[in-house]
Amino acid sequence: QRLLDYIVPDKVHVLVDGRIVKTGDAELAKELEANGYEGIEESVA
């Protein structure tokens, strides 16, 4: 089962190369679950 089925995060952080590049809430977690990390990586590069 998916952990997000059981909890609702207050904060979600995305790290790239050890740096926080994006912060959000449960909506960011849902977006990552649906779309993956490709868009995040492209916006940072």
PDB file of C-alpha atoms in Angstrom:
ATOM      1  CA  GLN A   1       0.000   0.000   0.000  1.00  0.00           C
ATOM      2  CA  ARG A   2       0.999   3.586  -0.549  1.00  0.00           C
ATOM      3  CA  LEU A   3       2.012   5.502   2.566  1.00  0.00           C
ATOM      4  CA  LEU A   4       0.023   8.533   1.363  1.00  0.00           C
ATOM      5  CA  ASP A   5      -3.145   6.437   1.633  1.00  0.00           C
ATOM      6  CA  TYR A   6      -2.661   6.543   5.397  1.00  0.00           C
ATOM      7  CA  ILE A   7      -1.136   9.936   6.191  1.00  0.00           C
ATOM      8  CA  VAL A   8      -1.544  13.529   4.972  1.00  0.00           C
ATOM      9  CA  PRO A   9       1.794  15.343   5.064  1.00  0.00           C
ATOM     10  CA  ASP A  10       2.024  18.941   6.284  1.00  0.00           C
ATOM     11  CA  LYS A  11       5.241  19.539   4.364  1.00  0.00           C
ATOM     12  CA  VAL A  12       6.847  17.830   1.387  1.00  0.00           C
ATOM     13  CA  HIS A  13      10.421  18.638   0.329  1.00  0.00           C
ATOM     14  CA  VAL A  14      12.053  17.606  -2.933  1.00  0.00           C
ATOM     15  CA  LEU A  15      15.835  17.303  -2.851  1.00  0.00           C
ATOM     16  CA  VAL A  16      18.164  17.340  -5.852  1.00  0.00           C
ATOM     17  CA  ASP A  17      21.878  16.829  -5.231  1.00  0.00           C
ATOM     18  CA  GLY A  18      21.324  17.318  -1.501  1.00  0.00           C
ATOM     19  CA  ARG A  19      19.521  20.675  -1.871  1.00  0.00           C
ATOM     20  CA  ILE A  20      15.847  21.389  -1.271  1.00  0.00           C
ATOM     21  CA  VAL A  21      14.570  22.592  -4.636  1.00  0.00           C
ATOM     22  CA  LYS A  22      10.832  22.561  -3.994  1.00  0.00           C
ATOM     23  CA  THR A  23       8.604  22.610  -0.934  1.00  0.00           C
ATOM     24  CA  GLY A  24       4.885  22.044  -0.786  1.00  0.00           C
ATOM     25  CA  ASP A  25       2.105  20.242   1.002  1.00  0.00           C
ATOM     26  CA  ALA A  26       0.009  17.154   0.332  1.00  0.00           C
ATOM     27  CA  GLU A  27      -0.826  18.471  -3.149  1.00  0.00           C
ATOM     28  CA  LEU A  28       2.854  18.359  -4.114  1.00  0.00           C
ATOM     29  CA  ALA A  29       2.998  14.755  -2.930  1.00  0.00           C
ATOM     30  CA  LYS A  30      -0.009  13.900  -5.111  1.00  0.00           C
ATOM     31  CA  GLU A  31       1.563  15.698  -8.083  1.00  0.00           C
ATOM     32  CA  LEU A  32       4.794  13.747  -7.641  1.00  0.00           C
ATOM     33  CA  GLU A  33       2.870  10.503  -7.344  1.00  0.00           C
ATOM     34  CA  ALA A  34       0.984  11.214 -10.567  1.00  0.00           C
ATOM     35  CA  ASN A  35       3.700  12.842 -12.690  1.00  0.00           C
ATOM     36  CA  GLY A  36       7.015  11.756 -11.207  1.00  0.00           C
ATOM     37  CA  TYR A  37      10.110  13.884 -10.701  1.00  0.00           C
ATOM     38  CA  GLU A  38      10.942  14.699 -14.326  1.00  0.00           C
ATOM     39  CA  GLY A  39       9.307  18.141 -14.285  1.00  0.00           C
ATOM     40  CA  ILE A  40      11.037  19.064 -11.042  1.00  0.00           C
ATOM     41  CA  GLU A  41      14.448  18.001 -12.343  1.00  0.00           C
ATOM     42  CA  GLU A  42      13.983  19.967 -15.581  1.00  0.00           C
ATOM     43  CA  SER A  43      13.012  23.160 -13.761  1.00  0.00           C
ATOM     44  CA  VAL A  44      16.135  22.953 -11.567  1.00  0.00           C
ATOM     45  CA  ALA A  45      18.659  22.088 -14.296  1.00  0.00           C
TER      46      ALA A  45
END
